[in-house]
Every structure is written in structure tokens, then in C-alpha cells.
Amino acid sequence: MGELERFELPEELEEFRRLVRTIAEERIEPRAAEIDETDEWPEDVYKVLVENDLMGVGYPEEHGGSGGGSLAFGVFIEELSRISAGVSLTPLVSKLGVIPLVVAGDDAKAKQMTEGIARGDVLMSYALTEPGAGSDPAAMTTRYERDGDEFVLSGTKRFITGAGVSHGYVVFATKDPSMRAKGVSAFLVMRDDPGVSFGRKEDKMGIRGSPTREVICDGARVPADRLIGEEGEGFAYAMRTLDYSRPAIAAQALGIAQGAFDFAARYATERQQFGKPIGEFQGVSFMLADMAMQLEAARMLVYKSLALCDAGDERMTYFSSVAKCFASDAAMRITTDAVQVLGGYGYIREYPVERYMRDAKITQIYEGTNQIQRVVIARELLKAFA
């Protein structure tokens, strides 16, 4: 039987997984707790990814990437997240920055940025959220206006992953807030453009080591050719981007859950109480069984959504939200149960499961909260049956 008949990934992808896992365990795992503790940008770990040609994974070869598509990228993110969710955001958010260029058909910019990312010269970020526009991005107030051969942007973007470290930012701004979605355009803004600055670094619960700051455009001037795609189409690009990026967040959630499960299951075979391993007690063994079932179900959904992205399938919107919502909810349950399996030790930072639990929480929030995912899922369902 072929891979699809056995519901398995192709052998070359499993071989790639083993390669990433080896690098992550040998080069990243020894630093994972320290990165979480200090919350400092790990330049040395970023260089490990660059040196092993991993920053180009998931980008087309004609753009300077190493190929593999969404499914390979998802496996990559899953394996990094199994060790350090904070580190996984380095390639994840750069990919998020390139996707709008691709969906807008802006191949020249996509190629330029991808080549830089693969070489290790460029990092990217995606700047959509604002202080008053989170789940309702069409309510954004960051403004733009044309001034000769430049666009002038003014406004503040909040909770921007990689801000300050990233070189390039896809910034969404509106010509007129009263136009809502129809007034939004997207721009490629660079870190050293005049009028661009960054707010304080947020002190986050999890995914530490990945900076989160405000991106402030105070009359920021960008050349007119940095408009992404067509004027007035920015909101459509933003929403289409999320169809492609939500499965990658689902893969991150899957990796976090797998890392916590692996540690808890091993612990349950080693920790003894009442003269036998705690895994032999039904209360613990049933908990592990439930965790395993959720993991397996999440993995199928995550891989299916990634494969649909590669195929450009019209069911992407639905399955991207299903996978992101299910996998992140599962990750929160699995990591919380992993802490419970370790008991008092699970609550102590010497053991990684409390870090996995803290990291899992954000996957239910960013890239659209899971409440928003349910709105999307229901809307797509009703559309199909109407």
C-alpha cells in the first residue's frame, strides 16, 4: 500500500522529521529552559537554523527556498515546538510575513524576502493587530495616504511577534476607517524606514525568547512600490493569509502537546508510588490514553489542513480553522494533564511541562481566537448547506 492508503507521510518527510528532531534535541533543547527563563532573543539558536538550511523550508525553490511546501513546513514547526515553542516562532513568523506577498501575486517582493530569509539575512513580521482591532481587524485605525511617489503611514500595531528583531513588516493600514475592510491596503515596511519605531517588549506568560512589541508608524514613509498587490485589497490578503498560516499554528500546538506528552509518559513509567510505577494506576493510565487519543486526532487534522494548503483546495478555510481550533484546545488539555501526571514536580520549573502548558495557551489566542475559529467554521458549514 502507498503512503496515502496507510495514512502516513511520505518517507522523505519522515526522514526530514528525524533530521529536524536530531538538530532540535542536540542544539536547541540544552538552551530551551534558559531561553524561557531569560526571555532573550536567541541569536545563537537562530544561527543553528540558518546553518542547517532550515530557514528556507516551505518556500519554493524558484524564490530561493528549499521547497517542501506547507506540509514540510508544518512538520518542521511541529518538531521545533516539541522542544521550544519560542524558537519555533522564528521561522513561523517569517513565513507569515511572506504569505501576503504570495497571495497578492507580488512575486518580486516574495522572491526578494524569501532569498533573504533562506540566507539568514532577513526576518519578517506580520502587523495586523491594533490596540482596538484584534478579533475585528477591519476596525483598524492605522492610516495611509499617498504623497507623491511615497505612502505615509501613521498608527500603532500591537502584539507583533518578532518586532524589533525582524527587518521587514507587512503593515496593514486604511485609507479611511469608515470604509472598514474596503479601505485597507498592505505595505512592506522596513525596520530602518524613517518614522518606524517599536514599543516596549511585552513580558509574556509563554513563547518567551520571541520578542513581542508594538510597531509604531509615526508618519512613516515608504516608497510607492512597497504597496503589496493592489490598493484596497489588503483585507482580502490578510484573511487569505490566515487560511495558510493557521495550520502552521496548529502544527505548533501539536508539537507543544507532543513534547509534554512524551515527558509525562516517560515520567509515569519511572515514578513509583505504593510500590509500582504510577502509570500502572488506572487514574494515570486513563489520563495518558485520553492524551494520546487527542494527539492522534489533532495530528490527522493538522496534516490534512497543511496538505489542502499545498493543493490550493477550496476547503482550506474550513479545515484551517478546524485544525487550529482542535489542535490548540487539545494542546491546552494535554499540557495541563501532563502537569497533573507529574504532580508537585509538574508545577516546578525544573521540569519542562509547566513551560509547555504556558506555551500552549497562546495557540488558543493568536491567529484568531478559538471563539473566532468557531465563527469561521460555522459560517463555512452553513454556506455549504445553504
CSV table of C-alpha atoms in Angstrom, one decimal, residues 169-382:
chain,number,residue,atom,x,y,z
A,169,TYR,CA,7.0,44.1,8.3
A,170,VAL,CA,3.8,43.6,6.3
A,171,VAL,CA,1.7,46.5,7.7
A,172,PHE,CA,-2.0,46.8,7.0
A,173,ALA,CA,-3.4,50.3,7.0
A,174,THR,CA,-6.7,52.0,5.9
A,175,LYS,CA,-7.3,55.0,3.7
A,176,ASP,CA,-10.4,55.8,5.7
A,177,PRO,CA,-11.6,53.9,8.8
A,178,SER,CA,-15.2,54.4,7.8
A,179,MET,CA,-14.6,52.2,4.8
A,180,ARG,CA,-13.9,49.3,7.0
A,181,ALA,CA,-12.4,46.3,5.0
A,182,LYS,CA,-12.7,48.1,1.7
A,183,GLY,CA,-10.3,50.8,2.7
A,184,VAL,CA,-7.4,48.5,3.8
A,185,SER,CA,-4.2,48.2,1.8
A,186,ALA,CA,-1.0,46.3,2.7
A,187,PHE,CA,2.6,47.7,2.7
A,188,LEU,CA,6.1,46.3,3.0
A,189,VAL,CA,7.7,48.4,5.7
A,190,MET,CA,11.3,48.0,6.7
A,191,ARG,CA,12.8,48.4,10.2
A,192,ASP,CA,15.0,51.3,9.2
A,193,ASP,CA,12.4,53.3,7.3
A,194,PRO,CA,12.0,56.8,8.6
A,195,GLY,CA,9.2,57.1,11.2
A,196,VAL,CA,9.3,53.5,12.2
A,197,SER,CA,9.9,52.7,15.9
A,198,PHE,CA,9.0,50.0,18.5
A,199,GLY,CA,7.3,49.9,21.8
A,200,ARG,CA,8.4,48.2,25.0
A,201,LYS,CA,8.9,44.4,24.9
A,202,GLU,CA,5.9,42.6,26.4
A,203,ASP,CA,6.6,40.3,29.4
A,204,LYS,CA,4.6,37.2,28.3
A,205,MET,CA,3.4,34.1,30.0
A,206,GLY,CA,4.8,31.8,27.4
A,207,ILE,CA,6.6,31.6,24.0
A,208,ARG,CA,9.4,33.5,25.6
A,209,GLY,CA,12.6,34.3,23.7
A,210,SER,CA,10.4,35.5,20.9
A,211,PRO,CA,10.0,39.3,21.2
A,212,THR,CA,6.5,40.8,21.1
A,213,ARG,CA,6.3,44.6,20.8
A,214,GLU,CA,4.3,47.4,19.3
A,215,VAL,CA,5.2,48.6,15.8
A,216,ILE,CA,4.7,52.4,15.7
A,217,CYS,CA,4.4,54.2,12.4
A,218,ASP,CA,4.7,58.0,13.0
A,219,GLY,CA,4.4,59.4,9.6
A,220,ALA,CA,6.5,56.5,8.3
A,221,ARG,CA,7.4,57.0,4.6
A,222,VAL,CA,7.7,54.0,2.3
A,223,PRO,CA,8.3,54.1,-1.5
A,224,ALA,CA,5.1,53.7,-3.6
A,225,ASP,CA,6.4,50.4,-5.0
A,226,ARG,CA,6.2,48.9,-1.5
A,227,LEU,CA,2.5,48.7,-1.8
A,228,ILE,CA,1.7,45.0,-1.7
A,229,GLY,CA,-0.6,43.9,-4.6
A,230,GLU,CA,-3.5,46.2,-5.3
A,231,GLU,CA,-4.6,49.2,-3.3
A,232,GLY,CA,-7.8,48.4,-1.4
A,233,GLU,CA,-7.2,44.6,-1.4
A,234,GLY,CA,-5.3,44.4,1.9
A,235,PHE,CA,-8.1,43.0,4.0
A,236,ALA,CA,-8.6,40.2,1.5
A,237,TYR,CA,-4.9,39.4,1.5
A,238,ALA,CA,-4.9,39.4,5.4
A,239,MET,CA,-7.8,36.9,5.5
A,240,ARG,CA,-6.3,34.7,2.8
A,241,THR,CA,-3.0,34.7,4.6
A,242,LEU,CA,-4.7,33.3,7.7
A,243,ASP,CA,-6.0,30.3,5.7
A,244,TYR,CA,-2.4,29.4,5.1
A,245,SER,CA,-0.9,30.3,8.4
A,246,ARG,CA,-3.5,28.7,10.8
A,247,PRO,CA,-2.4,25.2,10.0
A,248,ALA,CA,1.2,26.1,10.9
A,249,ILE,CA,-0.1,27.4,14.3
A,250,ALA,CA,-2.0,24.1,14.6
A,251,ALA,CA,1.4,22.3,14.0
A,252,GLN,CA,3.0,24.4,16.7
A,253,ALA,CA,0.2,23.4,19.1
A,254,LEU,CA,0.7,19.7,18.1
A,255,GLY,CA,4.4,19.9,18.8
A,256,ILE,CA,3.9,21.5,22.2
A,257,ALA,CA,1.4,18.8,23.1
A,258,GLN,CA,3.7,16.0,21.9
A,259,GLY,CA,6.6,17.4,23.9
A,260,ALA,CA,4.5,17.5,27.1
A,261,PHE,CA,3.0,14.0,26.5
A,262,ASP,CA,6.4,12.4,25.8
A,263,PHE,CA,7.8,13.8,29.1
A,264,ALA,CA,4.7,12.8,31.1
A,265,ALA,CA,4.5,9.3,29.7
A,266,ARG,CA,8.2,8.6,30.4
A,267,TYR,CA,7.8,10.0,33.9
A,268,ALA,CA,4.8,7.7,34.5
A,269,THR,CA,6.9,4.7,33.8
A,270,GLU,CA,9.7,5.8,36.2
A,271,ARG,CA,7.9,7.5,39.2
A,272,GLN,CA,7.0,4.9,41.8
A,273,GLN,CA,4.2,5.1,44.4
A,274,PHE,CA,2.8,2.3,46.5
A,275,GLY,CA,5.5,0.0,45.2
A,276,LYS,CA,4.8,0.4,41.4
A,277,PRO,CA,5.1,2.9,38.6
A,278,ILE,CA,2.3,5.4,38.7
A,279,GLY,CA,1.5,4.6,35.1
A,280,GLU,CA,0.1,1.3,36.2
A,281,PHE,CA,-2.7,3.0,38.2
A,282,GLN,CA,-5.9,3.4,36.2
A,283,GLY,CA,-6.3,7.1,37.1
A,284,VAL,CA,-3.0,7.9,35.5
A,285,SER,CA,-3.1,5.3,32.6
A,286,PHE,CA,-6.6,6.5,31.5
A,287,MET,CA,-5.3,10.1,31.6
A,288,LEU,CA,-2.4,9.1,29.3
A,289,ALA,CA,-4.8,7.3,27.0
A,290,ASP,CA,-7.0,10.3,26.6
A,291,MET,CA,-4.0,12.5,25.9
A,292,ALA,CA,-2.8,10.0,23.2
A,293,MET,CA,-6.2,10.0,21.5
A,294,GLN,CA,-6.4,13.8,21.4
A,295,LEU,CA,-2.8,13.9,19.9
A,296,GLU,CA,-3.6,11.4,17.2
A,297,ALA,CA,-6.8,13.1,16.2
A,298,ALA,CA,-5.1,16.5,16.2
A,299,ARG,CA,-2.3,15.2,14.0
A,300,MET,CA,-4.7,13.9,11.4
A,301,LEU,CA,-6.4,17.3,11.2
A,302,VAL,CA,-3.2,19.3,11.2
A,303,TYR,CA,-1.7,17.2,8.3
A,304,LYS,CA,-4.9,17.3,6.3
A,305,SER,CA,-5.1,21.1,6.6
A,306,LEU,CA,-1.5,21.5,5.6
A,307,ALA,CA,-2.0,19.2,2.6
A,308,LEU,CA,-5.0,21.2,1.5
A,309,CYS,CA,-2.9,24.4,1.6
A,310,ASP,CA,-0.4,22.7,-0.7
A,311,ALA,CA,-3.2,21.7,-3.1
A,312,GLY,CA,-4.8,25.1,-3.0
A,313,ASP,CA,-8.0,23.3,-2.2
A,314,GLU,CA,-11.1,25.5,-1.7
A,315,ARG,CA,-11.8,23.7,1.7
A,316,MET,CA,-8.7,25.3,3.1
A,317,THR,CA,-10.7,28.0,5.1
A,318,TYR,CA,-12.8,25.4,6.9
A,319,PHE,CA,-10.1,22.9,7.6
A,320,SER,CA,-7.5,25.5,8.6
A,321,SER,CA,-9.9,26.8,11.3
A,322,VAL,CA,-10.9,23.2,12.4
A,323,ALA,CA,-7.3,22.1,12.7
A,324,LYS,CA,-6.1,25.3,14.5
A,325,CYS,CA,-9.1,25.2,17.0
A,326,PHE,CA,-9.0,21.5,17.7
A,327,ALA,CA,-5.2,21.2,18.0
A,328,SER,CA,-4.8,24.2,20.3
A,329,ASP,CA,-7.7,23.2,22.5
A,330,ALA,CA,-6.1,19.7,22.7
A,331,ALA,CA,-2.7,21.1,23.4
A,332,MET,CA,-4.1,23.1,26.4
A,333,ARG,CA,-5.8,19.9,27.8
A,334,ILE,CA,-2.8,17.7,27.2
A,335,THR,CA,-0.2,20.0,28.7
A,336,THR,CA,-2.4,20.7,31.7
A,337,ASP,CA,-2.8,16.9,32.2
A,338,ALA,CA,1.0,16.5,31.8
A,339,VAL,CA,1.5,18.8,34.8
A,340,GLN,CA,-1.1,16.7,36.7
A,341,VAL,CA,0.8,13.4,35.9
A,342,LEU,CA,3.9,14.9,37.4
A,343,GLY,CA,2.0,16.2,40.5
A,344,GLY,CA,4.0,18.7,42.5
A,345,TYR,CA,7.0,18.2,40.3
A,346,GLY,CA,4.9,19.4,37.3
A,347,TYR,CA,4.4,22.8,39.0
A,348,ILE,CA,8.2,23.3,39.3
A,349,ARG,CA,10.3,25.0,36.6
A,350,GLU,CA,13.0,22.3,36.9
A,351,TYR,CA,10.7,20.2,34.8
A,352,PRO,CA,9.5,21.4,31.3
A,353,VAL,CA,5.8,20.5,31.5
A,354,GLU,CA,4.8,23.8,33.1
A,355,ARG,CA,6.6,25.6,30.3
A,356,TYR,CA,4.7,23.5,27.7
A,357,MET,CA,1.4,24.5,29.5
A,358,ARG,CA,2.3,28.2,29.4
A,359,ASP,CA,3.3,27.9,25.8
A,360,ALA,CA,0.2,26.1,24.7
A,361,LYS,CA,-2.2,28.8,25.9
A,362,ILE,CA,-1.3,31.4,23.2
A,363,THR,CA,-2.1,28.9,20.5
A,364,GLN,CA,-5.8,29.3,21.5
A,365,ILE,CA,-5.5,33.0,21.1
A,366,TYR,CA,-3.3,34.2,18.3
A,367,GLU,CA,-4.0,33.8,14.6
A,368,GLY,CA,-7.7,34.3,15.5
A,369,THR,CA,-9.0,33.2,18.9
A,370,ASN,CA,-10.7,29.9,19.1
A,371,GLN,CA,-14.0,31.7,19.5
A,372,ILE,CA,-13.4,33.3,16.1
A,373,GLN,CA,-12.4,29.9,14.7
A,374,ARG,CA,-15.8,28.6,15.7
A,375,VAL,CA,-17.4,31.6,13.9
A,376,VAL,CA,-15.5,30.7,10.8
A,377,ILE,CA,-16.3,27.0,11.0
A,378,ALA,CA,-20.0,27.6,11.5
A,379,ARG,CA,-20.1,30.2,8.7
A,380,GLU,CA,-18.4,27.8,6.2
A,381,LEU,CA,-20.7,24.9,7.3
A,382,LEU,CA,-23.9,27.0,6.8
